[in-house]
Amino acid sequence: LNYDILNKGLEETKDEDWVLNYPPEQSNEIFQAVTDVNGILWSPTPDPKTTLKSIKEHSLMFFQDANHFSPLGHFFIASALRRILLSKNTTRSDRVGEFDSFDSCNSWYQGGDIRLEHSPMNMYQWGMNNNGMGLTDGKYALEVERTSSWIKVTNPNTEELNLYVYSMATSPKRHYPITNVTIATAVDLGSATVENRVQIIPDANISERIASSYHVIKGTYLGKVGQGDHFVHFQPITGNSDRPFRVTGLALSKYGETSDMQGFFN
C-alpha cells in the first residue's frame, strides 16, 4: 500500500463522504460491561473531530485491506495496553469475574492445537510468512478426506446448547467441496441415533470479490445438543472443488445466532 497515493486520494473526497458506524445499542452494551468490572475503555482511534482526518492519521496502523492491523498498529496497541496495566498495578492473577460455564470454543485455526478427540485427519498448515516482526505461525485446519471423518464434542451441562462448526469457505483460487455434516450419538453412523444433519455449501452467499482476495471462514449452526457425548460426522460430496473440506473449530454456546456467520482473513 502506497500511503502517499492513499492520502492523495483521500484529499479528493469530503468528510461527509465517510461514516463511522457505531450502533448506539452496541456502544451502550460496551460501556455497561466496562462499568460492571470497574474497567477502562480505550480505543486506538479516539473520537475524531472529522472522520476523514481520523482515516488519514491512522492509515499507517492498518494493512492495505484497511481491516487488519499492521506491525506498527500492533505495536501501538500493545504499548498502550501495557501502560494502562502498569498504571493500575495489575498482576497476572487478577480476575474480574467468571466466564459463562456454558460456553465452550475449540478453535485450532491460529495455532493448530486441537483438544477434541477425532478420527485420523491431516492437520494442514499454510500461510507461514514474515510480517516484519518475525515469522508468523501460519494457519491450521483439519482436512476431511472423501471418506467420512468425525470429531467428538461433549456437553457437560444439563441443558441443551447450540453447536457450531467453523470451516474454510473460500480462499484465492481454491474451492472446497459441499459437505454433509451429521450430529450422531456414536462413531458408527449405522448404529447411532442421528440428532441432526446439515449440508454446508462453503462458498454460498460470498461475493466473488471477497472470495478471490481473502481466506474466508464460515460458521455454520448445526443444531442443539443435550448433555453428554456427540459425534460430528463430515462427509464431502463430489463437486466443483480442488481441495478437501477443512475444519477450523467447533463451539458450544447457550446463546448465539442460528444463521451462518463468516469472517475474512488474509
Short mmCIF file of C-alpha atoms in Angstrom, two decimals, residues 80-239:
data_model
loop_
_atom_site.label_atom_id
_atom_site.label_comp_id
_atom_site.label_asym_id
_atom_site.label_seq_id
_atom_site.Cartn_x
_atom_site.Cartn_y
_atom_site.Cartn_z
CA ALA A 80 -0.87 1.50 25.13
CA LEU A 81 -2.33 -1.54 26.92
CA ARG A 82 0.95 -2.10 28.74
CA ARG A 83 0.91 1.49 30.02
CA ILE A 84 -2.65 1.02 31.32
CA LEU A 85 -1.77 -2.25 33.09
CA LEU A 86 1.33 -0.73 34.70
CA SER A 87 -0.63 2.32 35.88
CA LYS A 88 -3.18 0.04 37.61
CA ASN A 89 -0.54 -2.23 39.20
CA THR A 90 -2.26 -5.29 37.73
CA THR A 91 -0.89 -8.81 38.13
CA ARG A 92 -1.34 -11.98 36.07
CA SER A 93 -3.58 -13.41 38.80
CA ASP A 94 -6.12 -10.58 38.72
CA ARG A 95 -9.66 -11.79 37.96
CA VAL A 96 -12.65 -9.64 37.12
CA GLY A 97 -15.19 -12.49 37.09
CA GLU A 98 -16.02 -15.94 35.78
CA PHE A 99 -16.74 -16.87 32.19
CA ASP A 100 -20.14 -18.32 31.43
CA SER A 101 -19.64 -22.04 32.10
CA PHE A 102 -21.98 -22.90 29.26
CA ASP A 103 -19.67 -21.65 26.51
CA SER A 104 -17.00 -23.89 25.04
CA CYS A 105 -14.98 -22.87 21.99
CA ASN A 106 -12.33 -25.08 20.41
CA SER A 107 -10.52 -23.34 17.56
CA TRP A 108 -7.23 -24.57 16.10
CA TYR A 109 -7.11 -22.08 13.21
CA GLN A 110 -4.40 -19.89 14.78
CA GLY A 111 -2.18 -22.47 16.48
CA GLY A 112 -3.07 -25.99 15.36
CA ASP A 113 -3.84 -27.12 18.92
CA ILE A 114 -6.94 -29.33 18.97
CA ARG A 115 -8.16 -30.70 22.32
CA LEU A 116 -11.02 -32.78 20.94
CA GLU A 117 -10.98 -36.48 20.14
CA HIS A 118 -11.27 -37.10 16.39
CA SER A 119 -10.77 -39.69 13.66
CA PRO A 120 -7.40 -39.71 11.81
CA MET A 121 -7.17 -36.46 9.82
CA ASN A 122 -4.30 -34.39 8.48
CA MET A 123 -3.68 -31.04 10.19
CA TYR A 124 -2.98 -28.80 7.21
CA GLN A 125 -0.79 -25.74 7.72
CA TRP A 126 -0.33 -22.74 5.44
CA GLY A 127 0.46 -19.04 5.48
CA MET A 128 3.92 -19.09 7.11
CA ASN A 129 5.35 -15.65 6.36
CA ASN A 130 7.48 -12.85 7.71
CA ASN A 131 5.25 -9.99 8.82
CA GLY A 132 8.09 -7.60 9.64
CA MET A 133 8.09 -8.58 13.32
CA GLY A 134 9.25 -12.19 12.85
CA LEU A 135 7.71 -15.31 11.33
CA THR A 136 4.04 -15.93 11.98
CA ASP A 137 2.84 -19.40 12.93
CA GLY A 138 0.55 -19.65 9.93
CA LYS A 139 -2.99 -21.06 9.88
CA TYR A 140 -4.30 -24.58 10.55
CA ALA A 141 -7.26 -26.73 9.57
CA LEU A 142 -8.20 -30.41 9.83
CA GLU A 143 -8.62 -31.92 6.37
CA VAL A 144 -11.60 -34.19 5.75
CA GLU A 145 -10.90 -36.72 3.03
CA ARG A 146 -13.50 -38.34 0.80
CA THR A 147 -14.27 -40.95 3.45
CA SER A 148 -16.33 -39.92 6.46
CA SER A 149 -14.46 -38.28 9.36
CA TRP A 150 -15.66 -37.27 12.82
CA ILE A 151 -14.90 -35.02 15.81
CA LYS A 152 -16.24 -35.71 19.30
CA VAL A 153 -17.78 -32.92 21.40
CA THR A 154 -19.13 -33.12 24.95
CA ASN A 155 -21.85 -31.02 26.53
CA PRO A 156 -21.23 -31.21 30.32
CA ASN A 157 -24.34 -29.21 31.16
CA THR A 158 -27.82 -30.44 31.93
CA GLU A 159 -29.44 -28.10 29.41
CA GLU A 160 -29.20 -28.10 25.63
CA LEU A 161 -26.55 -25.97 23.92
CA ASN A 162 -26.16 -24.62 20.38
CA LEU A 163 -23.46 -26.39 18.36
CA TYR A 164 -21.47 -24.62 15.64
CA VAL A 165 -18.77 -25.79 13.23
CA TYR A 166 -16.23 -23.45 11.64
CA SER A 167 -14.74 -24.35 8.27
CA MET A 168 -12.93 -22.81 5.30
CA ALA A 169 -15.44 -21.39 2.83
CA THR A 170 -13.21 -19.94 0.10
CA SER A 171 -9.70 -18.68 -0.48
CA PRO A 172 -7.89 -17.25 -3.51
CA LYS A 173 -8.00 -19.76 -6.40
CA ARG A 174 -9.31 -22.57 -4.14
CA HIS A 175 -12.66 -24.30 -3.91
CA TYR A 176 -13.90 -26.50 -1.09
CA PRO A 177 -16.44 -29.33 -1.51
CA ILE A 178 -20.08 -29.32 -0.48
CA THR A 179 -20.20 -31.43 2.68
CA ASN A 180 -22.89 -33.17 4.70
CA VAL A 181 -22.44 -32.75 8.46
CA THR A 182 -24.27 -35.12 10.80
CA ILE A 183 -24.60 -34.98 14.59
CA ALA A 184 -24.88 -38.51 15.98
CA THR A 185 -24.62 -40.35 19.28
CA ALA A 186 -21.82 -42.73 18.20
CA VAL A 187 -18.85 -43.18 15.86
CA ASP A 188 -20.68 -45.82 13.83
CA LEU A 189 -23.45 -44.00 11.96
CA GLY A 190 -25.09 -47.33 11.20
CA SER A 191 -25.89 -47.96 14.85
CA ALA A 192 -26.05 -44.35 16.08
CA THR A 193 -29.03 -42.12 16.62
CA VAL A 194 -28.88 -39.21 14.17
CA GLU A 195 -29.66 -35.96 16.00
CA ASN A 196 -29.45 -33.58 13.07
CA ARG A 197 -27.97 -33.27 9.58
CA VAL A 198 -26.86 -30.09 7.78
CA GLN A 199 -25.40 -29.59 4.31
CA ILE A 200 -22.63 -26.98 4.10
CA ILE A 201 -22.15 -25.19 0.77
CA PRO A 202 -18.83 -23.44 1.52
CA ASP A 203 -18.97 -20.52 -0.92
CA ALA A 204 -22.71 -19.78 -0.67
CA ASN A 205 -23.53 -16.07 -0.25
CA ILE A 206 -19.91 -14.95 -0.60
CA SER A 207 -19.13 -12.38 -3.28
CA GLU A 208 -16.55 -13.10 -5.98
CA ARG A 209 -14.52 -10.07 -4.87
CA ILE A 210 -14.20 -11.40 -1.32
CA ALA A 211 -13.63 -15.00 -2.42
CA SER A 212 -10.78 -14.04 -4.76
CA SER A 213 -8.96 -11.89 -2.20
CA TYR A 214 -9.37 -13.45 1.25
CA HIS A 215 -9.34 -16.72 3.16
CA VAL A 216 -12.91 -16.90 4.43
CA ILE A 217 -14.08 -18.91 7.44
CA LYS A 218 -17.76 -19.79 7.71
CA GLY A 219 -19.52 -20.60 10.97
CA THR A 220 -22.46 -22.98 10.50
CA TYR A 221 -25.19 -23.67 13.05
CA LEU A 222 -25.64 -27.45 13.38
CA GLY A 223 -28.44 -27.60 15.94
CA LYS A 224 -28.94 -28.15 19.66
CA VAL A 225 -27.27 -30.96 21.60
CA GLY A 226 -28.15 -32.33 25.05
CA GLN A 227 -25.90 -33.40 27.89
CA GLY A 228 -23.25 -36.00 27.04
CA ASP A 229 -21.04 -37.00 24.10
CA HIS A 230 -21.86 -36.24 20.48
CA PHE A 231 -20.01 -37.11 17.27
CA VAL A 232 -19.91 -34.60 14.41
CA HIS A 233 -19.51 -36.58 11.17
CA PHE A 234 -18.28 -35.00 7.93
CA GLN A 235 -19.00 -36.50 4.50
CA PRO A 236 -17.77 -34.45 1.49
CA ILE A 237 -19.82 -34.64 -1.68
CA THR A 238 -18.18 -34.71 -5.09
CA GLY A 239 -18.45 -31.26 -6.64
#
